[in-house]
């Protein structure tokens, strides 16, 4: 309707112009290339209008050809994009389902995806190559991810999984951690790498950040880990840093008072500084949480000036809140009674252990009691089953690696704080070569998305 009105208005306007020109007679002369053309003004105007009309017709014809060409091209590109997007969707599904071969095949058909979906195409190509163990190709795609800000974290994560050298892994891990410190995966793996390399200060910072960002984490568990990292840091302090060491040990002890080696070291420091009461309190607190022979040895050393009667009283008081059948409780009481020369009660204290026929130390102490009271021949029977019995050890709960001393990291499986005090077949300290396996955690999507 609007076009009709505009066309009508144009005709009226042209009619008025033509009428006005008709009332104003005149002539037009054109001299060009030895041609002399003379005509009226009205004919000249009509000629000009004809030229304009023909030009518009030619212009519209050319424009329609260009539009048709562009439309055909757009349709072809659109179909290609649709096929690529379809391949991308199928590839991601294949990737999640663990079909690496299909995912990699489909990733090759995603070259024509729109620019907005290009990051997803790189993710598909990288992780399908990773799933098929095509490390070189996967690494190339992970490197490409670093260019895209939204994919940089994923790219660094992938490069971590590809890299064998831990010195390189930790570089990628630190960079990824800077991008997303809230990620539990990167926090856990960077912590493991820093711990394995002995960077305990950095490991502590990671744990404290994790404690801040992930409120749902087990507070007791993470406090123990922080305590261990602080303990390991302080162990490296030299003699001139005794004050700083004591402060660090104290802070660590407050976070986790059930860490046996820490308590022994802290009590020893207090003892060296003639703070015997503090030393005893440390041992008593840890003993009530985790009885251990090292604690009782430290307890005896702190109270070595006491006579046997007072040591016995202190020992009984030390374990009054604990289960009387606990191995360390039985042995500590029996030893105190033995030193006090009360052999009958020493035997009674050992009875729960002797009935189990498991602990070498109980038989060894019984032999000493018999030898002290009845002579060497009486002790002979207690040494006979000695080789069949066990000694408690620090045992890794993940791989069963055994060690006499507690370790922050298992030498076999690299697990952190995995040692429990318990019994196992004792064949001396194991000498197991360190495995070169990666300590990087991989979940169900590590080889896919």
CSV table of C-alpha atoms in Angstrom, one decimal:
chain,number,residue,atom,x,y,z
A,1,UNK,CA,0.0,0.0,0.0
A,2,UNK,CA,2.8,2.4,0.9
A,3,UNK,CA,4.7,1.6,-2.3
A,4,UNK,CA,1.5,2.3,-4.4
A,5,UNK,CA,1.1,5.7,-2.6
A,6,UNK,CA,4.8,6.5,-3.2
A,7,UNK,CA,4.6,5.5,-6.9
A,8,UNK,CA,1.5,7.7,-7.3
A,9,UNK,CA,3.1,10.6,-5.7
A,10,UNK,CA,6.2,10.2,-7.9
A,11,UNK,CA,4.0,10.2,-11.1
A,12,UNK,CA,2.1,13.3,-9.9
A,13,UNK,CA,5.5,15.0,-9.2
A,14,UNK,CA,6.9,14.0,-12.7
A,15,UNK,CA,3.7,15.2,-14.4
A,16,UNK,CA,3.9,18.6,-12.7
A,17,UNK,CA,7.6,18.8,-13.7
A,18,UNK,CA,6.7,17.8,-17.3
A,19,UNK,CA,3.9,20.4,-17.5
A,20,UNK,CA,6.1,23.1,-16.1
A,21,UNK,CA,8.9,22.3,-18.6
A,22,UNK,CA,6.3,22.3,-21.4
A,23,UNK,CA,5.4,25.9,-20.6
A,24,UNK,CA,9.0,26.9,-20.7
A,25,UNK,CA,10.2,26.3,-24.3
A,26,UNK,CA,14.0,26.1,-24.9
A,27,UNK,CA,16.7,24.1,-26.7
A,28,UNK,CA,19.7,22.0,-25.8
A,29,UNK,CA,22.8,21.8,-28.0
A,30,UNK,CA,25.5,19.0,-27.5
A,31,UNK,CA,28.8,19.1,-29.5
A,32,UNK,CA,30.8,15.9,-29.0
A,33,UNK,CA,33.3,14.1,-31.3
A,34,UNK,CA,32.4,16.4,-34.2
A,35,UNK,CA,28.7,15.7,-33.7
A,36,UNK,CA,26.4,18.7,-33.2
A,37,UNK,CA,23.1,17.6,-31.6
A,38,UNK,CA,20.3,20.1,-31.1
A,39,UNK,CA,17.0,19.2,-29.4
A,40,UNK,CA,14.3,20.7,-27.1
A,41,UNK,CA,14.6,20.6,-23.3
A,42,UNK,CA,11.6,18.3,-22.9
A,43,UNK,CA,13.1,15.6,-25.2
A,44,UNK,CA,16.4,15.9,-23.4
A,45,UNK,CA,14.7,15.3,-20.0
A,46,UNK,CA,12.8,12.3,-21.4
A,47,UNK,CA,16.1,10.9,-22.7
A,48,UNK,CA,17.7,11.4,-19.4
A,49,UNK,CA,14.8,9.6,-17.6
A,50,UNK,CA,15.1,6.7,-20.1
A,51,UNK,CA,18.8,6.3,-19.3
A,52,UNK,CA,18.1,6.4,-15.6
A,53,UNK,CA,15.4,3.7,-15.9
A,54,UNK,CA,17.7,1.4,-18.0
A,55,UNK,CA,20.5,1.9,-15.5
A,56,UNK,CA,18.2,0.9,-12.6
A,57,UNK,CA,17.0,-2.2,-14.5
A,58,UNK,CA,20.7,-3.2,-15.2
A,59,UNK,CA,21.7,-2.5,-11.5
A,60,UNK,CA,18.8,-4.6,-10.1
A,61,UNK,CA,19.6,-7.4,-12.5
A,62,UNK,CA,23.2,-7.5,-11.4
A,63,UNK,CA,22.2,-7.2,-7.7
A,64,UNK,CA,19.8,-10.1,-8.0
A,65,UNK,CA,22.6,-12.2,-9.5
A,66,UNK,CA,24.9,-11.3,-6.6
A,67,UNK,CA,22.2,-12.0,-4.0
A,68,UNK,CA,21.4,-15.4,-5.6
A,69,UNK,CA,25.1,-16.3,-5.6
A,70,UNK,CA,25.5,-15.3,-1.9
A,71,UNK,CA,22.3,-17.2,-1.0
A,72,UNK,CA,23.6,-20.3,-2.7
A,73,UNK,CA,27.0,-19.9,-0.9
A,74,UNK,CA,25.3,-19.3,2.5
A,75,UNK,CA,23.1,-22.4,2.0
A,76,UNK,CA,26.2,-24.5,1.2
A,77,UNK,CA,28.1,-23.1,4.3
A,78,UNK,CA,25.0,-23.6,6.5
A,79,UNK,CA,24.7,-27.2,5.4
A,80,UNK,CA,28.4,-27.7,6.1
A,81,UNK,CA,28.0,-26.1,9.5
A,82,UNK,CA,25.0,-28.2,10.3
A,83,UNK,CA,26.9,-31.4,9.4
A,84,UNK,CA,29.9,-30.2,11.5
A,85,UNK,CA,27.7,-29.3,14.5
A,86,UNK,CA,25.9,-32.7,14.2
A,87,UNK,CA,29.3,-34.4,14.2
A,88,UNK,CA,30.4,-32.3,17.2
A,89,UNK,CA,27.3,-33.3,19.2
A,90,UNK,CA,27.7,-37.0,18.3
A,91,UNK,CA,31.5,-36.8,19.1
A,92,UNK,CA,30.9,-35.4,22.6
A,93,UNK,CA,28.4,-38.1,23.3
A,94,UNK,CA,30.9,-40.7,22.1
A,95,UNK,CA,33.6,-39.1,24.3
A,96,UNK,CA,31.5,-39.2,27.4
A,97,UNK,CA,30.5,-42.8,26.7
A,98,UNK,CA,34.2,-43.7,26.4
A,99,UNK,CA,34.3,-44.5,22.6
A,100,UNK,CA,37.5,-42.8,21.8
A,101,UNK,CA,37.8,-44.1,18.2
A,102,UNK,CA,34.4,-42.9,17.2
A,103,UNK,CA,35.0,-39.6,19.0
A,104,UNK,CA,38.3,-39.0,17.2
A,105,UNK,CA,36.7,-39.9,13.8
A,106,UNK,CA,33.8,-37.5,14.4
A,107,UNK,CA,36.2,-34.7,15.5
A,108,UNK,CA,37.7,-34.7,12.0
A,109,UNK,CA,34.3,-33.7,10.6
A,110,UNK,CA,34.0,-30.6,12.8
A,111,UNK,CA,36.2,-28.3,10.7
A,112,UNK,CA,33.3,-26.2,9.5
A,113,UNK,CA,31.7,-25.5,12.9
A,114,UNK,CA,30.8,-21.9,13.6
A,115,UNK,CA,33.5,-19.8,15.3
A,116,UNK,CA,31.4,-19.6,18.5
A,117,UNK,CA,31.6,-23.4,18.8
A,118,UNK,CA,35.3,-23.7,17.9
A,119,UNK,CA,36.4,-24.1,21.5
A,120,UNK,CA,34.2,-27.2,21.8
A,121,UNK,CA,35.7,-28.6,18.7
A,122,UNK,CA,39.2,-28.3,20.2
A,123,UNK,CA,38.0,-29.9,23.4
A,124,UNK,CA,36.6,-32.8,21.4
A,125,UNK,CA,39.7,-33.3,19.3
A,126,UNK,CA,42.1,-33.0,22.3
A,127,UNK,CA,40.3,-35.4,24.6
A,128,UNK,CA,39.5,-38.0,22.0
A,129,UNK,CA,43.2,-38.1,21.1
A,130,UNK,CA,44.0,-38.4,24.8
A,131,UNK,CA,41.4,-41.2,25.2
A,132,UNK,CA,43.1,-43.1,22.3
A,133,UNK,CA,46.5,-42.5,23.9
A,134,UNK,CA,47.6,-40.4,20.9
A,135,UNK,CA,49.8,-38.3,23.2
A,136,UNK,CA,51.5,-36.1,20.6
A,137,UNK,CA,48.2,-35.1,18.9
A,138,UNK,CA,46.5,-34.5,22.2
A,139,UNK,CA,49.3,-32.3,23.4
A,140,UNK,CA,49.1,-30.2,20.2
A,141,UNK,CA,45.4,-29.6,20.9
A,142,UNK,CA,45.9,-28.9,24.6
A,143,UNK,CA,48.5,-26.3,23.5
A,144,UNK,CA,45.8,-24.7,21.2
A,145,UNK,CA,43.5,-24.5,24.2
A,146,UNK,CA,45.9,-22.2,26.0
A,147,UNK,CA,45.1,-19.5,23.4
A,148,UNK,CA,41.4,-19.5,24.4
A,149,UNK,CA,40.9,-17.9,27.8
A,150,UNK,CA,37.8,-20.1,28.5
A,151,UNK,CA,39.8,-23.3,27.7
A,152,UNK,CA,43.1,-22.4,29.3
A,153,UNK,CA,42.4,-24.3,32.5
A,154,UNK,CA,41.3,-27.4,30.6
A,155,UNK,CA,44.4,-27.2,28.4
A,156,UNK,CA,46.7,-27.0,31.3
A,157,UNK,CA,44.9,-29.9,33.0
A,158,UNK,CA,45.4,-32.0,29.8
A,159,UNK,CA,49.1,-31.1,29.6
A,160,UNK,CA,49.5,-32.1,33.2
A,161,UNK,CA,48.1,-35.5,32.4
A,162,UNK,CA,50.3,-35.9,29.3
A,163,UNK,CA,53.5,-34.8,30.9
A,164,UNK,CA,55.8,-37.4,32.5
A,165,UNK,CA,58.4,-35.1,34.2
A,166,UNK,CA,57.1,-33.9,37.5
A,167,UNK,CA,59.2,-30.7,37.2
A,168,UNK,CA,57.0,-29.9,34.1
A,169,UNK,CA,53.8,-31.1,35.6
A,170,UNK,CA,54.1,-28.8,38.5
A,171,UNK,CA,54.6,-25.8,36.2
A,172,UNK,CA,51.3,-26.5,34.5
A,173,UNK,CA,49.6,-27.3,37.8
A,174,UNK,CA,50.7,-23.9,39.3
A,175,UNK,CA,49.5,-22.0,36.3
A,176,UNK,CA,46.1,-23.9,36.4
A,177,UNK,CA,45.9,-23.2,40.1
A,178,UNK,CA,46.3,-19.5,39.5
A,179,UNK,CA,43.4,-19.6,37.1
A,180,UNK,CA,41.0,-21.6,39.3
A,181,UNK,CA,42.2,-22.1,42.9
A,182,UNK,CA,38.7,-23.3,43.8
A,183,UNK,CA,39.0,-26.4,41.7
A,184,UNK,CA,39.3,-29.4,44.1
A,185,UNK,CA,41.0,-31.5,41.4
A,186,UNK,CA,43.8,-29.1,40.8
A,187,UNK,CA,44.2,-28.3,44.5
A,188,UNK,CA,44.6,-32.0,45.3
A,189,UNK,CA,47.1,-32.7,42.6
A,190,UNK,CA,49.2,-29.6,43.1
A,191,UNK,CA,49.3,-30.4,46.8
A,192,UNK,CA,50.6,-33.9,46.0
A,193,UNK,CA,53.2,-32.6,43.6
A,194,UNK,CA,54.4,-29.9,46.0
A,195,UNK,CA,54.5,-32.5,48.9
A,196,UNK,CA,56.4,-35.0,46.8
A,197,UNK,CA,59.0,-32.3,45.9
A,198,UNK,CA,59.3,-31.3,49.6
A,199,UNK,CA,57.8,-27.9,49.0
A,200,UNK,CA,55.9,-28.0,52.4
A,201,UNK,CA,55.3,-24.3,52.7
A,202,UNK,CA,53.5,-24.2,49.3
A,203,UNK,CA,51.6,-27.3,50.2
A,204,UNK,CA,50.4,-25.7,53.4
A,205,UNK,CA,49.2,-22.6,51.5
A,206,UNK,CA,47.2,-24.9,49.1
A,207,UNK,CA,45.5,-26.6,52.0
A,208,UNK,CA,44.6,-23.4,53.7
A,209,UNK,CA,43.1,-22.1,50.5
A,210,UNK,CA,41.2,-25.3,50.1
A,211,UNK,CA,39.9,-25.0,53.6
A,212,UNK,CA,38.7,-21.5,52.8
A,213,UNK,CA,37.1,-22.2,49.4
A,214,UNK,CA,35.6,-25.7,50.1
A,215,UNK,CA,33.7,-25.3,53.3
A,216,UNK,CA,32.2,-28.7,53.0
A,217,UNK,CA,35.6,-30.4,53.4
A,218,UNK,CA,36.2,-32.5,56.5
A,219,UNK,CA,37.7,-29.9,58.8
A,220,UNK,CA,39.4,-32.4,61.1
A,221,UNK,CA,41.1,-34.1,58.1
A,222,UNK,CA,42.3,-30.9,56.5
A,223,UNK,CA,43.6,-29.6,59.8
A,224,UNK,CA,45.7,-32.8,60.2
A,225,UNK,CA,47.1,-32.3,56.7
A,226,UNK,CA,48.0,-28.7,57.5
A,227,UNK,CA,49.6,-29.9,60.7
A,228,UNK,CA,51.8,-32.4,58.9
A,229,UNK,CA,53.0,-29.8,56.4
A,230,UNK,CA,53.9,-27.4,59.2
A,231,UNK,CA,55.7,-30.3,61.0
A,232,UNK,CA,57.7,-31.1,57.9
A,233,UNK,CA,58.6,-27.4,57.5
A,234,UNK,CA,59.8,-27.1,61.1
A,235,UNK,CA,61.9,-30.3,60.8
A,236,UNK,CA,64.1,-28.5,58.3
A,237,UNK,CA,64.8,-25.5,60.6
A,238,UNK,CA,68.4,-25.3,61.9
A,239,UNK,CA,69.7,-24.9,65.4
A,240,UNK,CA,69.5,-21.1,65.3
A,241,UNK,CA,65.7,-21.3,64.6
A,242,UNK,CA,64.8,-23.2,67.8
A,243,UNK,CA,62.2,-20.6,68.8
A,244,UNK,CA,60.6,-20.6,65.4
A,245,UNK,CA,60.6,-24.4,65.4
A,246,UNK,CA,58.9,-24.6,68.8
A,247,UNK,CA,56.3,-22.1,67.6
A,248,UNK,CA,55.6,-24.0,64.4
A,249,UNK,CA,55.4,-27.3,66.3
A,250,UNK,CA,53.0,-25.8,68.8
A,251,UNK,CA,50.7,-24.5,66.1
A,252,UNK,CA,50.8,-27.8,64.3
A,253,UNK,CA,50.0,-29.7,67.5
A,254,UNK,CA,47.0,-27.5,68.2
A,255,UNK,CA,45.6,-28.4,64.8
A,256,UNK,CA,46.3,-32.2,65.2
A,257,UNK,CA,47.3,-33.4,68.6
A,258,UNK,CA,47.0,-37.1,67.6
A,259,UNK,CA,50.1,-36.9,65.3
A,260,UNK,CA,52.6,-39.1,67.1
A,261,UNK,CA,55.9,-38.1,65.6
A,262,UNK,CA,55.0,-34.4,66.0
A,263,UNK,CA,54.1,-34.9,69.7
A,264,UNK,CA,57.4,-36.7,70.3
A,265,UNK,CA,59.4,-33.9,68.7
A,266,UNK,CA,57.4,-31.1,70.5
A,267,UNK,CA,57.8,-32.9,73.9
A,268,UNK,CA,61.5,-33.3,73.2
A,269,UNK,CA,61.9,-29.5,72.5
A,270,UNK,CA,60.0,-28.6,75.7
A,271,UNK,CA,62.2,-31.1,77.6
A,272,UNK,CA,65.4,-29.5,76.3
A,273,UNK,CA,64.1,-26.1,77.4
A,274,UNK,CA,63.4,-27.5,80.9
A,275,UNK,CA,59.6,-27.2,80.5
A,276,UNK,CA,58.9,-30.7,81.8
A,277,UNK,CA,55.2,-30.0,82.6
A,278,UNK,CA,54.5,-28.8,79.1
A,279,UNK,CA,56.3,-31.8,77.7
A,280,UNK,CA,54.2,-34.2,79.8
A,281,UNK,CA,51.0,-32.5,78.8
A,282,UNK,CA,51.8,-33.0,75.1
A,283,UNK,CA,52.5,-36.7,75.6
A,284,UNK,CA,49.5,-37.2,77.8
A,285,UNK,CA,47.2,-35.6,75.2
A,286,UNK,CA,48.5,-37.6,72.3
A,287,UNK,CA,48.6,-40.8,74.3
A,288,UNK,CA,44.9,-40.6,75.1
A,289,UNK,CA,44.2,-40.2,71.3
A,290,UNK,CA,46.8,-42.5,69.8
A,291,UNK,CA,48.8,-44.7,72.2
A,292,UNK,CA,52.2,-45.5,70.7
A,293,UNK,CA,55.5,-46.9,72.1
A,294,UNK,CA,57.5,-43.8,71.0
A,295,UNK,CA,55.2,-41.7,73.2
A,296,UNK,CA,55.8,-43.9,76.2
A,297,UNK,CA,59.6,-43.8,75.6
A,298,UNK,CA,59.4,-40.0,75.5
A,299,UNK,CA,57.3,-40.1,78.6
A,300,UNK,CA,59.9,-42.2,80.4
A,301,UNK,CA,62.7,-39.9,79.3
A,302,UNK,CA,60.9,-36.8,80.5
A,303,UNK,CA,60.3,-38.5,83.9
A,304,UNK,CA,63.6,-40.3,84.2
A,305,UNK,CA,64.4,-38.5,87.4
A,306,UNK,CA,61.4,-40.1,89.0
A,307,UNK,CA,61.8,-43.2,91.2
A,308,UNK,CA,60.0,-46.4,90.0
A,309,UNK,CA,57.1,-45.8,92.4
A,310,UNK,CA,56.3,-42.4,91.0
A,311,UNK,CA,56.8,-43.5,87.4
A,312,UNK,CA,54.3,-46.3,88.1
A,313,UNK,CA,51.7,-43.8,89.4
A,314,UNK,CA,52.3,-41.5,86.4
A,315,UNK,CA,51.9,-44.4,84.0
A,316,UNK,CA,48.7,-45.7,85.6
A,317,UNK,CA,47.3,-42.1,85.5
A,318,UNK,CA,48.5,-41.8,81.9
A,319,UNK,CA,46.2,-44.6,80.7
A,320,UNK,CA,43.3,-44.3,83.1
A,321,UNK,CA,40.9,-43.1,80.4
A,322,UNK,CA,41.9,-45.8,77.8
A,323,UNK,CA,40.9,-49.4,77.1
A,324,UNK,CA,42.9,-51.6,79.5
A,325,UNK,CA,43.2,-54.2,76.7
A,326,UNK,CA,45.0,-51.8,74.3
A,327,UNK,CA,48.4,-53.2,73.5
A,328,UNK,CA,50.4,-50.1,74.3
A,329,UNK,CA,48.5,-49.6,77.5
A,330,UNK,CA,49.2,-53.2,78.6
A,331,UNK,CA,52.9,-52.9,77.7
A,332,UNK,CA,53.4,-49.5,79.4
A,333,UNK,CA,51.8,-50.6,82.6
A,334,UNK,CA,53.6,-54.0,82.6
A,335,UNK,CA,57.0,-52.2,82.1
A,336,UNK,CA,56.2,-49.7,84.9
A,337,UNK,CA,55.3,-52.6,87.2
A,338,UNK,CA,58.5,-54.5,86.1
A,339,UNK,CA,60.7,-51.5,87.0
A,340,UNK,CA,58.9,-51.3,90.3
A,341,UNK,CA,59.7,-55.0,90.8
A,342,UNK,CA,56.0,-55.9,91.1
A,343,UNK,CA,56.3,-58.9,88.8
A,344,UNK,CA,52.8,-60.3,89.6
A,345,UNK,CA,51.0,-57.2,88.4
A,346,UNK,CA,53.4,-56.9,85.5
A,347,UNK,CA,52.2,-60.4,84.4
A,348,UNK,CA,48.6,-59.4,84.9
A,349,UNK,CA,49.0,-56.4,82.8
A,350,UNK,CA,50.4,-58.5,80.0
A,351,UNK,CA,47.7,-61.1,80.2
A,352,UNK,CA,45.4,-59.6,77.5
A,353,UNK,CA,48.3,-59.5,75.0
A,354,UNK,CA,49.6,-63.0,75.9
A,355,UNK,CA,46.2,-64.5,75.3
A,356,UNK,CA,46.2,-63.1,71.8
A,357,UNK,CA,49.6,-64.5,71.1
A,358,UNK,CA,50.5,-61.8,68.7
A,359,UNK,CA,52.9,-59.2,70.0
A,360,UNK,CA,56.6,-60.1,70.3
A,361,UNK,CA,57.2,-57.3,72.9
A,362,UNK,CA,54.8,-59.0,75.4
A,363,UNK,CA,56.8,-62.2,75.2
A,364,UNK,CA,60.1,-60.4,75.4
A,365,UNK,CA,58.9,-58.5,78.5
A,366,UNK,CA,57.6,-61.8,80.1
A,367,UNK,CA,61.0,-63.3,79.5
A,368,UNK,CA,62.7,-60.4,81.3
A,369,UNK,CA,60.2,-60.8,84.2
A,370,UNK,CA,60.9,-64.5,84.5
A,371,UNK,CA,64.7,-63.9,84.2
A,372,UNK,CA,64.6,-61.2,86.8
A,373,UNK,CA,62.5,-63.2,89.3
A,374,UNK,CA,63.5,-66.8,88.6
A,375,UNK,CA,66.7,-66.8,86.6
A,376,UNK,CA,67.7,-67.3,82.9
A,377,UNK,CA,66.4,-70.8,82.6
A,378,UNK,CA,62.9,-69.7,83.5
A,379,UNK,CA,62.9,-67.2,80.6
A,380,UNK,CA,63.8,-69.8,78.1
A,381,UNK,CA,60.2,-70.9,77.3
A,382,UNK,CA,59.2,-67.3,76.5
A,383,UNK,CA,61.8,-67.0,73.8
A,384,UNK,CA,60.7,-70.2,71.9
A,385,UNK,CA,57.6,-68.8,70.0
A,386,UNK,CA,59.4,-65.5,69.5
A,387,UNK,CA,59.9,-65.9,65.8
A,388,UNK,CA,56.3,-66.7,65.2
A,389,UNK,CA,55.0,-63.4,66.7
A,390,UNK,CA,54.7,-59.9,65.3
A,391,UNK,CA,55.9,-56.4,65.9
A,392,UNK,CA,53.7,-53.4,65.2
A,393,UNK,CA,54.7,-51.2,62.3
A,394,UNK,CA,53.6,-48.2,60.4
A,395,UNK,CA,51.6,-49.7,57.5
A,396,UNK,CA,50.3,-47.8,54.5
A,397,UNK,CA,46.5,-48.4,54.3
A,398,UNK,CA,46.6,-48.0,50.5
A,399,UNK,CA,49.4,-50.4,49.4
A,400,UNK,CA,50.5,-52.2,52.6
A,401,UNK,CA,54.0,-50.8,52.5
A,402,UNK,CA,55.6,-51.2,55.9
A,403,UNK,CA,58.1,-49.0,57.7
A,404,UNK,CA,59.4,-48.7,61.2
A,405,UNK,CA,59.2,-44.9,61.2
A,406,UNK,CA,56.1,-42.8,60.3
A,407,UNK,CA,56.4,-41.0,56.9
A,408,UNK,CA,54.3,-38.2,55.5
A,409,UNK,CA,54.4,-39.8,52.0
A,410,UNK,CA,54.3,-43.5,51.2
A,411,UNK,CA,57.5,-44.5,49.4
A,412,UNK,CA,55.6,-47.0,47.3
A,413,UNK,CA,52.3,-45.4,46.3
A,414,UNK,CA,53.0,-41.7,47.2
A,415,UNK,CA,49.9,-41.5,49.3
A,416,UNK,CA,49.9,-38.6,51.8
A,417,UNK,CA,49.3,-39.4,55.5
A,418,UNK,CA,48.4,-43.0,54.8
A,419,UNK,CA,50.2,-44.8,57.6
A,420,UNK,CA,48.4,-46.6,60.5
A,421,UNK,CA,50.1,-48.2,63.4
A,422,UNK,CA,49.3,-51.9,63.4
A,423,UNK,CA,50.5,-55.5,63.0
A,424,UNK,CA,51.7,-57.2,59.9
A,425,UNK,CA,54.2,-60.0,58.9
A,426,UNK,CA,57.5,-58.5,59.8
A,427,UNK,CA,60.4,-59.1,57.5
A,428,UNK,CA,62.5,-56.1,58.3
A,429,UNK,CA,62.2,-52.7,56.6
A,430,UNK,CA,61.0,-53.1,53.1
A,431,UNK,CA,63.2,-51.8,50.3
A,432,UNK,CA,60.9,-51.2,47.5
A,433,UNK,CA,61.9,-49.1,44.5
A,434,UNK,CA,59.9,-46.0,44.0
A,435,UNK,CA,57.3,-46.3,41.3
A,436,UNK,CA,57.5,-43.8,38.5
A,437,UNK,CA,53.7,-43.8,38.1
A,438,UNK,CA,52.1,-40.5,38.1
A,439,UNK,CA,50.6,-39.1,41.3
A,440,UNK,CA,48.1,-37.1,39.3
A,441,UNK,CA,44.6,-38.1,40.1
A,442,UNK,CA,42.3,-39.0,37.2
A,443,UNK,CA,38.6,-39.3,37.5
A,444,UNK,CA,36.1,-40.9,35.0
A,445,UNK,CA,36.4,-37.9,32.7
A,446,UNK,CA,40.2,-37.5,32.8
A,447,UNK,CA,40.5,-39.4,29.5
A,448,UNK,CA,37.5,-37.9,28.1
A,449,UNK,CA,36.1,-34.5,28.9
